[in-house]
XYZ file of C-alpha atoms in Angstrom:
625
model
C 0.000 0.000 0.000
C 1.309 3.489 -0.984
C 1.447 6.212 2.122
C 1.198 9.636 2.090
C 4.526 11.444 2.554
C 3.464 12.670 5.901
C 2.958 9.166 7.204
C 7.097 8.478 6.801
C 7.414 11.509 7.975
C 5.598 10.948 11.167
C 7.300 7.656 11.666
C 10.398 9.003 11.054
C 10.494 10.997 14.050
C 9.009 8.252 15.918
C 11.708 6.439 15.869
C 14.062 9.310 16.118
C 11.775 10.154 19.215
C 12.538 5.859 20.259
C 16.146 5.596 19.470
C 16.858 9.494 21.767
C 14.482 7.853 24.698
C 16.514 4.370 24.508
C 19.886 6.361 24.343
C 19.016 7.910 27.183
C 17.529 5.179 29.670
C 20.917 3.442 28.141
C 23.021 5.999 29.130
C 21.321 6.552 32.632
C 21.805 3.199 32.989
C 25.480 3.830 32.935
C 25.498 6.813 34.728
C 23.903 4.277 37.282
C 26.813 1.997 36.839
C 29.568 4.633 36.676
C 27.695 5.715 40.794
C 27.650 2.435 41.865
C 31.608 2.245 41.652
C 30.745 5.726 44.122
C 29.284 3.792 46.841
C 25.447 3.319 45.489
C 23.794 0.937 47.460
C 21.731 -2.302 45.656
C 18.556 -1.014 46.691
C 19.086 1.719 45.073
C 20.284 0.344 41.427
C 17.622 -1.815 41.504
C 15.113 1.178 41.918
C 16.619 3.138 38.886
C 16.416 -0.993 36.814
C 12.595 -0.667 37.644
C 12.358 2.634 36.759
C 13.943 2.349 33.188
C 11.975 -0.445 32.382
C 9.043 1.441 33.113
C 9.815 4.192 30.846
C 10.261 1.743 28.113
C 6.945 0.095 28.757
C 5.374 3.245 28.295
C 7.564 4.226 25.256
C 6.174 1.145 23.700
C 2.667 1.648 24.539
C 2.944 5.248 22.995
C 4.262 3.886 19.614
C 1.758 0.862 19.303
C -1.204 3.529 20.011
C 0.372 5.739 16.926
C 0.542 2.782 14.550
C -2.542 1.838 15.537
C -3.762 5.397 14.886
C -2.146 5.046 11.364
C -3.778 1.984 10.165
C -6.823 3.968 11.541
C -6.095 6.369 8.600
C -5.240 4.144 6.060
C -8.126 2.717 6.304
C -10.133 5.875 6.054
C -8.279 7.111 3.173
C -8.944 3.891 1.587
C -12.604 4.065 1.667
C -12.219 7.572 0.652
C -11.117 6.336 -2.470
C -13.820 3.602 -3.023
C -16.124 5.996 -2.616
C -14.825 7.853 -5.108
C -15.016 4.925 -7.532
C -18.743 4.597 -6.727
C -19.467 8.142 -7.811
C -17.974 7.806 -10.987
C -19.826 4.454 -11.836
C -23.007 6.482 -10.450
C -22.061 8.987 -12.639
C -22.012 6.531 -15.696
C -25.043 5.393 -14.402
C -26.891 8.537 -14.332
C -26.071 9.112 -18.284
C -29.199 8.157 -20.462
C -29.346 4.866 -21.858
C -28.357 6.262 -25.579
C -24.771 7.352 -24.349
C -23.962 4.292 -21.926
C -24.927 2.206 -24.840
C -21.136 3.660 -26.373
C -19.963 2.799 -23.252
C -17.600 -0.525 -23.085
C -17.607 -2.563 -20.255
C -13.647 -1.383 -18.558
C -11.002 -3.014 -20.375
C -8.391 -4.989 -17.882
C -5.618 -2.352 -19.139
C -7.765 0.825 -17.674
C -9.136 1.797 -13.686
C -11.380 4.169 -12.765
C -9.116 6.898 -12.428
C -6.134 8.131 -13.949
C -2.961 7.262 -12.298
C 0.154 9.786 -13.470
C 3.775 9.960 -12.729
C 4.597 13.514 -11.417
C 7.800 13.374 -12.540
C 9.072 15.221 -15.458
C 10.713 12.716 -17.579
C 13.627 15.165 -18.356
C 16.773 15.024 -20.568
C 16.721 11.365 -21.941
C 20.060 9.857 -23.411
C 19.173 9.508 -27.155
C 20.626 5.980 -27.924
C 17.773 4.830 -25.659
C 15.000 6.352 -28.361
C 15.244 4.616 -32.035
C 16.138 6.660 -34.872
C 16.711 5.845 -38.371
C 19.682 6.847 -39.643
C 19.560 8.574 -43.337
C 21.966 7.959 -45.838
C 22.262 11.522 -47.765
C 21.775 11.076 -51.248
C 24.573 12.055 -53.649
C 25.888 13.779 -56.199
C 24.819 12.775 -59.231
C 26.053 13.496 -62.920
C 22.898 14.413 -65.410
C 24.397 12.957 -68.236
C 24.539 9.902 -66.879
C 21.542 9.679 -64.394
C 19.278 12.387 -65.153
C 16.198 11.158 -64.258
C 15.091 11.412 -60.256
C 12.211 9.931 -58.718
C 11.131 10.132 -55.390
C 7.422 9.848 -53.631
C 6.440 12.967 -51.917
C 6.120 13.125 -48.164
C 3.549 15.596 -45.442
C 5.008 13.822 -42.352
C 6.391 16.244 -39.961
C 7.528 14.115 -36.726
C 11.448 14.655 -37.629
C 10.978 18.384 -37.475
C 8.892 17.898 -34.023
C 11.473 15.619 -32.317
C 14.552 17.884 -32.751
C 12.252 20.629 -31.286
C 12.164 18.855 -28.358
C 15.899 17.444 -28.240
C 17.468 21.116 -28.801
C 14.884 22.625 -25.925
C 16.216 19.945 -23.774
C 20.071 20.669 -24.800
C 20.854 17.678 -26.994
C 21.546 17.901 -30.635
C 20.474 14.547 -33.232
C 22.831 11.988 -33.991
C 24.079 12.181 -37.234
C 22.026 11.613 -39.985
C 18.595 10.821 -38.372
C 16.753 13.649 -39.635
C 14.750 13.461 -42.429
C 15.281 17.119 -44.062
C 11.547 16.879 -45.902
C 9.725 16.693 -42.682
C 11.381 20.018 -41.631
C 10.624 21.523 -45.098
C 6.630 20.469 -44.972
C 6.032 21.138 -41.230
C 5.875 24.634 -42.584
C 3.156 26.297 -44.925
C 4.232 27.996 -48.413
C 2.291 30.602 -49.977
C 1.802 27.954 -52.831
C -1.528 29.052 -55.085
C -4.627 27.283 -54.974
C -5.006 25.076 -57.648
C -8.045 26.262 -59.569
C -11.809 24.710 -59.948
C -11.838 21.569 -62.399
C -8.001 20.802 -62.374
C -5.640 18.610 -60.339
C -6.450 18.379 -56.452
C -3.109 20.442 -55.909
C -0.851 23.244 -58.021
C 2.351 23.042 -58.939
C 5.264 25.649 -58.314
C 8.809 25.937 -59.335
C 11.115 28.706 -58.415
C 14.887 29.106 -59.533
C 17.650 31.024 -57.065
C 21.744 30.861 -56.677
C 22.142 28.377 -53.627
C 22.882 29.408 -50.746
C 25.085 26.177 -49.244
C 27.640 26.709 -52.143
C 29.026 28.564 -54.760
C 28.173 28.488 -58.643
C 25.382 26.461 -57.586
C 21.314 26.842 -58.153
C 18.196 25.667 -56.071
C 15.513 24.795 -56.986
C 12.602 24.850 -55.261
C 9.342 22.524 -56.318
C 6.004 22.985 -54.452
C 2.175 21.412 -54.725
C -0.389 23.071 -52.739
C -3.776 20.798 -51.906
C -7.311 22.225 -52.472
C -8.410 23.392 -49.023
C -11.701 22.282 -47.579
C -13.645 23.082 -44.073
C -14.635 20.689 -41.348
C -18.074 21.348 -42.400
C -17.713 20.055 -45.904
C -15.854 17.235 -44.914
C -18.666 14.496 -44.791
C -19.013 11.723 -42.270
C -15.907 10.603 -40.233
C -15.439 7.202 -38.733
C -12.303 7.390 -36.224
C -10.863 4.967 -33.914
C -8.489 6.021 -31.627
C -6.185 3.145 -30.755
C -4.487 4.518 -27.721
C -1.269 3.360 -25.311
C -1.550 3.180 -21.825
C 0.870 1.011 -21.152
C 3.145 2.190 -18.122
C 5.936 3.825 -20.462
C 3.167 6.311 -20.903
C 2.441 7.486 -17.599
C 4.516 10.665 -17.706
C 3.101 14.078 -17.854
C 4.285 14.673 -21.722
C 2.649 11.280 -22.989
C -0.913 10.194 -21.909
C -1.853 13.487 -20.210
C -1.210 15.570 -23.156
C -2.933 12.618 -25.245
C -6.242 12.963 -23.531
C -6.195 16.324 -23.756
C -4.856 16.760 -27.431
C -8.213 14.361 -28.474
C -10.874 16.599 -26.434
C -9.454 19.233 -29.010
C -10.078 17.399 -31.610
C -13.328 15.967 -30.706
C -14.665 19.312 -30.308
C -14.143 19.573 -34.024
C -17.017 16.583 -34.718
C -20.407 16.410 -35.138
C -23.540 14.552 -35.276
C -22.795 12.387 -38.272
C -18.930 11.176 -36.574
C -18.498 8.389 -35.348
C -15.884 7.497 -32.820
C -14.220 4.667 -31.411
C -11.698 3.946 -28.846
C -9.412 0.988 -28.192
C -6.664 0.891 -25.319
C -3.639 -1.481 -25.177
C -1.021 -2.517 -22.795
C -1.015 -5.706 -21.706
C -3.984 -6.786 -23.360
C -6.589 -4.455 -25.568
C -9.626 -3.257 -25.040
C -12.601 -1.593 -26.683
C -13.431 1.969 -24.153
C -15.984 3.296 -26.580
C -18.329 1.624 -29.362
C -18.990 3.990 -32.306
C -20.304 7.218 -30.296
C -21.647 9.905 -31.909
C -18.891 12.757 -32.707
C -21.164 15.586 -30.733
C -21.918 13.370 -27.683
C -18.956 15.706 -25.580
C -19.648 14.156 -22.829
C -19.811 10.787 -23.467
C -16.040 10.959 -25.346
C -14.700 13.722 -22.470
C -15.515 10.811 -19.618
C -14.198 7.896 -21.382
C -10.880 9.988 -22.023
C -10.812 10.652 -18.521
C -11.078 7.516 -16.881
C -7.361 5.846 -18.774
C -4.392 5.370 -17.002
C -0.924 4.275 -17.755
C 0.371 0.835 -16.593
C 1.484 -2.637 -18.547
C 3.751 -3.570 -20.878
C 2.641 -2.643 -24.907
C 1.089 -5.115 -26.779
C 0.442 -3.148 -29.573
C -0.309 -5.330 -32.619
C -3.119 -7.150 -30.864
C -4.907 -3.110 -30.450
C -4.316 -2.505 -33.886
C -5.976 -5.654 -34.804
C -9.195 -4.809 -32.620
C -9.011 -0.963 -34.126
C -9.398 -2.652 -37.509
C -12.242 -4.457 -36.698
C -14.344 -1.496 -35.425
C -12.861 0.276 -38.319
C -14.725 -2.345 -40.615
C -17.561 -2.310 -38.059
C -18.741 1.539 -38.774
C -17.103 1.989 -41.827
C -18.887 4.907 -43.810
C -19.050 4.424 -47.656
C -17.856 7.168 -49.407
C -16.755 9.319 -45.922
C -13.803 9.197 -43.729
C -12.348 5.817 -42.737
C -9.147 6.373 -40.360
C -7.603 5.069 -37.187
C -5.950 7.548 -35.332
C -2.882 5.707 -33.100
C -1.559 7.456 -30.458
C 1.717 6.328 -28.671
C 5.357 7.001 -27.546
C 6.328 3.722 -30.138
C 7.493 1.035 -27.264
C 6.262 -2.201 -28.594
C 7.535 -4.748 -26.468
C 4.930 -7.371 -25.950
C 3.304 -9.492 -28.904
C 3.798 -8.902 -32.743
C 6.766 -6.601 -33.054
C 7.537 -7.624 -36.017
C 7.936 -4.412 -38.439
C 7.093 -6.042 -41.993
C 3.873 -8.051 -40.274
C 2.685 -4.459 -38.815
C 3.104 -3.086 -42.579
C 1.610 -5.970 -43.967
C -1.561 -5.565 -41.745
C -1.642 -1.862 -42.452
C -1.114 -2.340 -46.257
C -3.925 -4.478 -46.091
C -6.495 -1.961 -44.071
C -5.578 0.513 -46.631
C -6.748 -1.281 -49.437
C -10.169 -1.258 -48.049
C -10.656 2.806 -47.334
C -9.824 2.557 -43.754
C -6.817 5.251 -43.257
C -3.754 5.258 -40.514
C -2.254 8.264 -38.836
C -0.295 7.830 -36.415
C 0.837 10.783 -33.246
C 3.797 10.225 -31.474
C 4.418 11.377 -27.557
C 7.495 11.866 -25.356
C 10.572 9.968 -25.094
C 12.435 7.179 -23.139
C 11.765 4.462 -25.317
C 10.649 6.320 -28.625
C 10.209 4.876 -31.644
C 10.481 7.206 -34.491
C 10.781 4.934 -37.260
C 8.367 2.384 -36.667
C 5.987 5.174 -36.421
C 7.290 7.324 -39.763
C 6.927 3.430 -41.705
C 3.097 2.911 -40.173
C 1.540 5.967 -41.352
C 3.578 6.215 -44.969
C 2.218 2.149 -45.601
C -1.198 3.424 -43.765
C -2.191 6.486 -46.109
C -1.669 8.793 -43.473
C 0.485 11.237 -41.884
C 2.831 11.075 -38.854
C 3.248 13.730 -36.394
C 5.545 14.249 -33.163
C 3.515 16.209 -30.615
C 5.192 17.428 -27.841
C 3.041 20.317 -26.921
C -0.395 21.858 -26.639
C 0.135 23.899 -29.285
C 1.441 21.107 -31.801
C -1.949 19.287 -30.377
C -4.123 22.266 -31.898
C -1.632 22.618 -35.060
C -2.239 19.359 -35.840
C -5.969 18.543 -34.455
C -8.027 21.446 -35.135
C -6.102 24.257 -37.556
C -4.831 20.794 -39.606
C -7.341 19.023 -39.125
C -8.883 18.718 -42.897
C -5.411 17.955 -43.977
C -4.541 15.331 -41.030
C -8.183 13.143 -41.738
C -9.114 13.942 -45.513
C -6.615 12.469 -48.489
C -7.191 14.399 -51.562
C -4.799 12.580 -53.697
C -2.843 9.381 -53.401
C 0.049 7.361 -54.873
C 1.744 10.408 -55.206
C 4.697 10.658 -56.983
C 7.630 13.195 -58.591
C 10.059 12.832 -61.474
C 12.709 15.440 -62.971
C 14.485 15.066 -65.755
C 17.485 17.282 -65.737
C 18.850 18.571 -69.251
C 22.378 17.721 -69.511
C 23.387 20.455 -71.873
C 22.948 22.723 -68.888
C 22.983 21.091 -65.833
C 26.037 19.162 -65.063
C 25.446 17.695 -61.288
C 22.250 17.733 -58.638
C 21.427 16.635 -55.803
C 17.859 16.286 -54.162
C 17.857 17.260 -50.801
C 15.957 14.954 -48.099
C 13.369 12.493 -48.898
C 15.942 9.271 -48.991
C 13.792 6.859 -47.427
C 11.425 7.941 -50.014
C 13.608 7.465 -53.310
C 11.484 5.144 -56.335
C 13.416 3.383 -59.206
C 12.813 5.569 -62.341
C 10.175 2.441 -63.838
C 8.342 2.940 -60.525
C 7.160 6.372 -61.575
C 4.617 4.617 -64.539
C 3.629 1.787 -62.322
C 0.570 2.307 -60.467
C 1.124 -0.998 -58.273
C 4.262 1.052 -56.729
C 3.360 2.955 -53.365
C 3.978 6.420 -52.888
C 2.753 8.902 -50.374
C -0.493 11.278 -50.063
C -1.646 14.367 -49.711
C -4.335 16.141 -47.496
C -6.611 18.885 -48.355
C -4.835 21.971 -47.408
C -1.287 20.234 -47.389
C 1.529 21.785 -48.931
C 4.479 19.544 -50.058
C 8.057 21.180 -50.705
C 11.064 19.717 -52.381
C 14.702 21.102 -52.732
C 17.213 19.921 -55.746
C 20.852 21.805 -55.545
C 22.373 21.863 -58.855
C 25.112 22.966 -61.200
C 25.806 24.195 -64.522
C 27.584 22.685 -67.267
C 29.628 26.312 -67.520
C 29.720 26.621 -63.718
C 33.279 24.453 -63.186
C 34.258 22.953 -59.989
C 32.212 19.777 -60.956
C 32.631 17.716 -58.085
C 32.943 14.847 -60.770
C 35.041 14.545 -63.853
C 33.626 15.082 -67.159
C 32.911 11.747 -69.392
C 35.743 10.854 -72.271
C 33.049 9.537 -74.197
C 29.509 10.223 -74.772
C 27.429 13.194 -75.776
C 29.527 16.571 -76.562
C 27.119 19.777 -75.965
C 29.725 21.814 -77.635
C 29.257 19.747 -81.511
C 25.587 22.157 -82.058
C 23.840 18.546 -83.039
C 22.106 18.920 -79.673
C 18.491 16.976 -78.787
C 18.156 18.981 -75.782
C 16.470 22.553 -75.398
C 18.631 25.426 -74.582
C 15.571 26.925 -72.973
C 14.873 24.424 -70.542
C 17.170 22.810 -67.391
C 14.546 20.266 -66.295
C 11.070 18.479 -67.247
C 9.063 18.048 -64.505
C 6.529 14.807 -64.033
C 3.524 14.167 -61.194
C 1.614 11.126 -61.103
C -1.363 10.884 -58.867
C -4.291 8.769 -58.282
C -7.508 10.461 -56.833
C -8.427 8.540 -53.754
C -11.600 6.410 -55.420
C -9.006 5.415 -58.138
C -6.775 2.795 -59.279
C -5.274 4.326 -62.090
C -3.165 7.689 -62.026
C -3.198 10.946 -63.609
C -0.176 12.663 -65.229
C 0.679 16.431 -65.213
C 4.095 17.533 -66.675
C 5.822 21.386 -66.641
C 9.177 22.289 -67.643
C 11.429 24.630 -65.703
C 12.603 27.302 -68.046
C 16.329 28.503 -67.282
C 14.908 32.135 -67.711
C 13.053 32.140 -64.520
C 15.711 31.985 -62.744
C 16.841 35.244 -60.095
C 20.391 36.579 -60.180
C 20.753 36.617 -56.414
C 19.239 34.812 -53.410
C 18.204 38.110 -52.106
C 15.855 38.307 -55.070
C 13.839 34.776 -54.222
C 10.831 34.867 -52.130
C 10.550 34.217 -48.600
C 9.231 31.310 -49.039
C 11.835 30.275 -50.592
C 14.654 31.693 -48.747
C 12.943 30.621 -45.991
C 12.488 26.441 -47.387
C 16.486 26.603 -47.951
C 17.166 27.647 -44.675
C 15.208 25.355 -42.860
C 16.605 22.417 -45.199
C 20.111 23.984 -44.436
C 19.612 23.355 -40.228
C 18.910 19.884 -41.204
C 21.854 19.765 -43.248
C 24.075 20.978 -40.820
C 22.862 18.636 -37.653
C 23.116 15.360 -40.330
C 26.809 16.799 -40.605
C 26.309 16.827 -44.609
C 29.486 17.245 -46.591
C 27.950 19.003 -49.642
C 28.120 22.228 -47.716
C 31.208 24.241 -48.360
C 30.119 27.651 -48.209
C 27.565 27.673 -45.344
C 27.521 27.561 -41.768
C 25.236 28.642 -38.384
C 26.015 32.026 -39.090
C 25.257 32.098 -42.754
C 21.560 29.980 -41.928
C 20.856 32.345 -38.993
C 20.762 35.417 -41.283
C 19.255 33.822 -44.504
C 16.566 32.577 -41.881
C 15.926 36.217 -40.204
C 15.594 37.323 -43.502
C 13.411 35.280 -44.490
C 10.472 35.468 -41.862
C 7.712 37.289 -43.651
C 3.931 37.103 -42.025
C 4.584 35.063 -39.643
C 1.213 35.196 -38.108
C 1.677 31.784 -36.330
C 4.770 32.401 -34.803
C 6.456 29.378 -36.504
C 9.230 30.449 -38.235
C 10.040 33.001 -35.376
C 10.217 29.820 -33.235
C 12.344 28.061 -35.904
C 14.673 31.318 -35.533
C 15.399 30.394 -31.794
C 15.668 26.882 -32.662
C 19.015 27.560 -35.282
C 20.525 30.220 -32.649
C 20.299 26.918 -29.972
C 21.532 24.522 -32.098
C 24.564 26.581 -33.215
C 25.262 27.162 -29.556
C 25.201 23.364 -29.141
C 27.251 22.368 -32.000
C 30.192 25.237 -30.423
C 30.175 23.862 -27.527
C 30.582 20.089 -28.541
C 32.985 21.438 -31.087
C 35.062 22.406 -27.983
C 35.979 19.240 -25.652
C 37.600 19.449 -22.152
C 41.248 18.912 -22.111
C 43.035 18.019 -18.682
C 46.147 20.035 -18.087
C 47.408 17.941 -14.997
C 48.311 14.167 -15.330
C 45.420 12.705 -13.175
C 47.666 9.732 -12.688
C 46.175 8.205 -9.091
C 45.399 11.282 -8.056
C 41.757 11.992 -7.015
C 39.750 14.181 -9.076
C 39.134 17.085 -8.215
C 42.115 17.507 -7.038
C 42.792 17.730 -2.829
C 43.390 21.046 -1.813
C 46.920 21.576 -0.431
C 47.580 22.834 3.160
C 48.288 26.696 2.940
C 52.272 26.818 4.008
C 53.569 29.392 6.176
């Protein structure tokens, strides 16, 4: 049984109060002694005996009546608490039969009320949490490779995570961020594509790069139509939710419950919602409630707590099945899992999980998946759900991020306007020499992947915008970081099959979500609209390159030659624009703490004394005269 503070107090100085009353009796006892070598007569040592041992008969009484007294309020405080468990099942009992119908009987992995760790988790060492390390694509010559093809990407967990590892005072290990989750956790001022065309525009832009010399960046952008809550349609969610123990901390279920009320305020009549809770085994909280009932979804978020081991697979399973169970033809199909990515007990195997979500998506029914805290965190299993699941992964480690993503994202996080889709630039070798596309690694499809419609790629949400960096370099430029071909094509002869007018062809495929067969759009990128200085590009764009250049620095990438903290901190404060949000202004704090980071671990502690056997710190010597 757990006791109050107060109670080990209180028995503390008990038996301080015990072991000072013993010392003394002991030590009268020997004051006794020490007189009797001074003449004290029998009689009298055997009063002071009698006396002693009455004092400790009394001493003993006294601390069996306050033990006594404390089981007294043990007991009290424990029927306290029962009490309180029979006004909250009065409570339930007292709602009207439509809501308790929603109502599951309590799964064995939930109590009656929520039990929390008060301790701020703190500073965690980051081998314990699992990140993927990147390897940063290359250099690569256009007249040998010029096609690229990658799928795009709206996940914006890596951007989230270093958020909270620079506010704590650690920096990434190297290579573990994924440089197109920082890009698209911010919005561009991307057009709207227009009435009757693709569900998203497309937007190139051309400016001098600012990580090197005599290079160019290019910056590619789609923008999704936008569309209201309202219009919408019918949602069917199931939140499949962690409460095993590794969530009890104040940044992981906590924050869950509340980040959900804000997004079930968003609902309405015609949502329905699920929940389903796992540790060590899973269990169904809430049947298909109606999205409006508040209080029916507020009290069943209320009543989880955090304890078991995570046996996540088997809730994923059950989520599924009241997926199926309330699917909505033609409206939104999506399970919603929420957890800080410790599976430790049952199927852990990461190609079964994919498998199983593969599958799900095939029939309508969506996965996103929200990441809390750290300790045990794993990023990549949760990145690799929601890219196999249709759905987007996000790192929330604040309120704020909870309303970013839950209520101003909301269209975007639930609602997939296109699917399957996927980029390809041709580069024209006559003019560009090298490029390299910046991020998206995990992402990369074989150039015949681009016309197969079997091949997965990512998605995008109404209202999402999708950025993508290529660095490149001129045939006239020089300092080709590879040397030129003795054989092949020679843009010097004037035979030339390529346009002088163009540096790259640009390719989308995309299926709309109903569809099994894509859609192609194509644009070149005309050399002319390029600017003759960065200063000249947008702020958006400015802006993108900066953002991509923090990433670049923390993965320690060796294409940068001429840029550095110094360089990115100005390029990003000049790049801030309306920042109504406060985003990039928090993104400005963000590079000044990670260059301060990075100088200090570029500066390591070097002993000046031998240590030798000598104890560290060192003693301090006696002053000499």
């Amino acid at each position: 049984m757990r006791y109050p503070s107060s109670v080990f107090r209180h028995k503390a100085h008990l038996s301080f109060v015990v072991s000072g009353l013993t010392l003394a009796i002991l030590l009268g006892l020997s004051g006794c002694s020490d007189k009797a070598a001074e003449q004290q007569t029998p009689a009298e040592l055997a009063a002071q005996a009698k006396l002693a041992a009455e004092q400790q008969a009394v001493l003993k009484q006294s601390v069996e009546l306050n033990e006594s007294a404390e089981r007294q309020a043990n007991r009290q405080r424990d029927a306290a608490i029962a009490m309180h468990e029979q006004v909250s099942s009065a409570k339930l009992r007292t709602m009207s039969a439509e809501h308790r119908a929603y109502i599951a009987q309590p799964a064995a992995s939930i109590s009656a009320a929520p039990t929390l760790n008060g301790d701020w988790p703190g500073a965690v060492p980051p081998e314990r949490n699992r990140f993927e390390k990147q390897v940063q694509n290359g250099i690569m010559v256009a007249g040998e490779i010029p096609v690229s093809t990658f799928a795009i990407d709206v996940d914006t967990g890596s951007y989230t995570t270093l958020r909270r590892m620079l506010q704590e005072g650690r920096l990434p290990l190297k290579g573990t961020l994924r440089v197109e989750e920082m890009l698209n956790y911010f919005s561009y001022d991307y057009p709207q594509p227009g009435k009757n065309e693709a569900p998203f525009s497309v937007t190139t832009e051309l400016a001098p790069s600012p990580y090197n010399d005599d290079m160019m960046l290019l910056r590619i952008g789609l923008k999704g139509y936008e569309q209201s809550k309202a219009e919408l349609g019918a949602s069917n969610l199931v939140f499949l939710l962690d409460v095993s123990g590794s969530m009890a901390s104040p940044d992981k279920l906590p924050l869950l419950q509340t980040a959900l009320k804000m997004l079930t305020q968003q609902l309405d009549a015609q949502d329905k919602v699920s929940i389903v809770v796992y540790a060590g085994a899973a269990g169904v909280v809430l049947d298909g409630a109606a999205g409006n009932d508040t209080q029916t979804l507020n009290y069943a978020l209320e009543q989880l707590s955090a304890d078991g081991s995570t046996n996540g697979a088997q809730g994923i399973q059950l989520a599924y099945q009241l997926a199926q169970k309330h699917f909505v033809e033609g409206g939104i199909n999506r399970v919603i899992l929420a957890t800080d990515g410790d599976f430790n007990v049952g199927t852990t195997n990461l190609n079964e999980l994919i498998d199983l979500v593969s599958m799900q998506k095939q029939q309508g029914i969506g996965l996103t998946t929200l990441g809390f805290g750290m300790g045990d965190y794993n990023d990549h299993l949760m990145e690799q759900l929601a890219d196999k699941g249709n759905g987007q992964y996000a790192y929330i480690d604040s309120l704020n991020e909870a309303r970013k993503v839950l209520v101003e994202q909301l269209s975007a996080t639930l609602l997939t306007i296109a699917k399957e889709v996927k980029v390809q630039v041709e580069f024209n070798p006559a003019l560009v020499a090298e490029y390299r596309l910046i991020g998206y690694e995990n992402r990369a499809l074989a150039r015949e992947d681009f016309n197969n419609d079997k091949v997965d790629a990512g998605e995008i949400g109404a209202g999402h915008t999708v950025t993508a960096l290529y660095e490149l370099r001129y045939v006239d430029a020089g300092n080709l970081a590879n040397d030129k071909l003795r054989y092949g094509y020679n843009p010097k002869t004037g035979n030339e099959k390529y346009s002088r007018d163009e540096i790259a062809y640009l390719k989308l495929r995309y299926q709309l979500p109903d569809a099994t067969q894509s859609q192609l759009l194509s644009y070149p990128i005309r050399a002319d609209q390029r600017v003759k200085s960065l200063a000249q590009a947008s702020d958006d764009f400015r802006f993108a390159a900066a953002v991509a250049g923090l990433g670049q620095l923390l993965n320690q990438s060796h294409y940068l030659h001429q840029f550095d903290y110094n360089k990115l901190s100005a390029l990003t404060r000049s790049a801030l624009g309306e920042d109504t949000s406060g985003y990039r202004h928090e993104f400005m704090q963000l590079v000044d703490t990670a260059a301060a980071l990075a100088q200090t671990q570029r500066a390591p502690i070097k002993k000046s004394f031998d240590a030798g056997d000598k104890p560290f710190p060192p003693e301090d010597k006696p002053h000499q005269q």
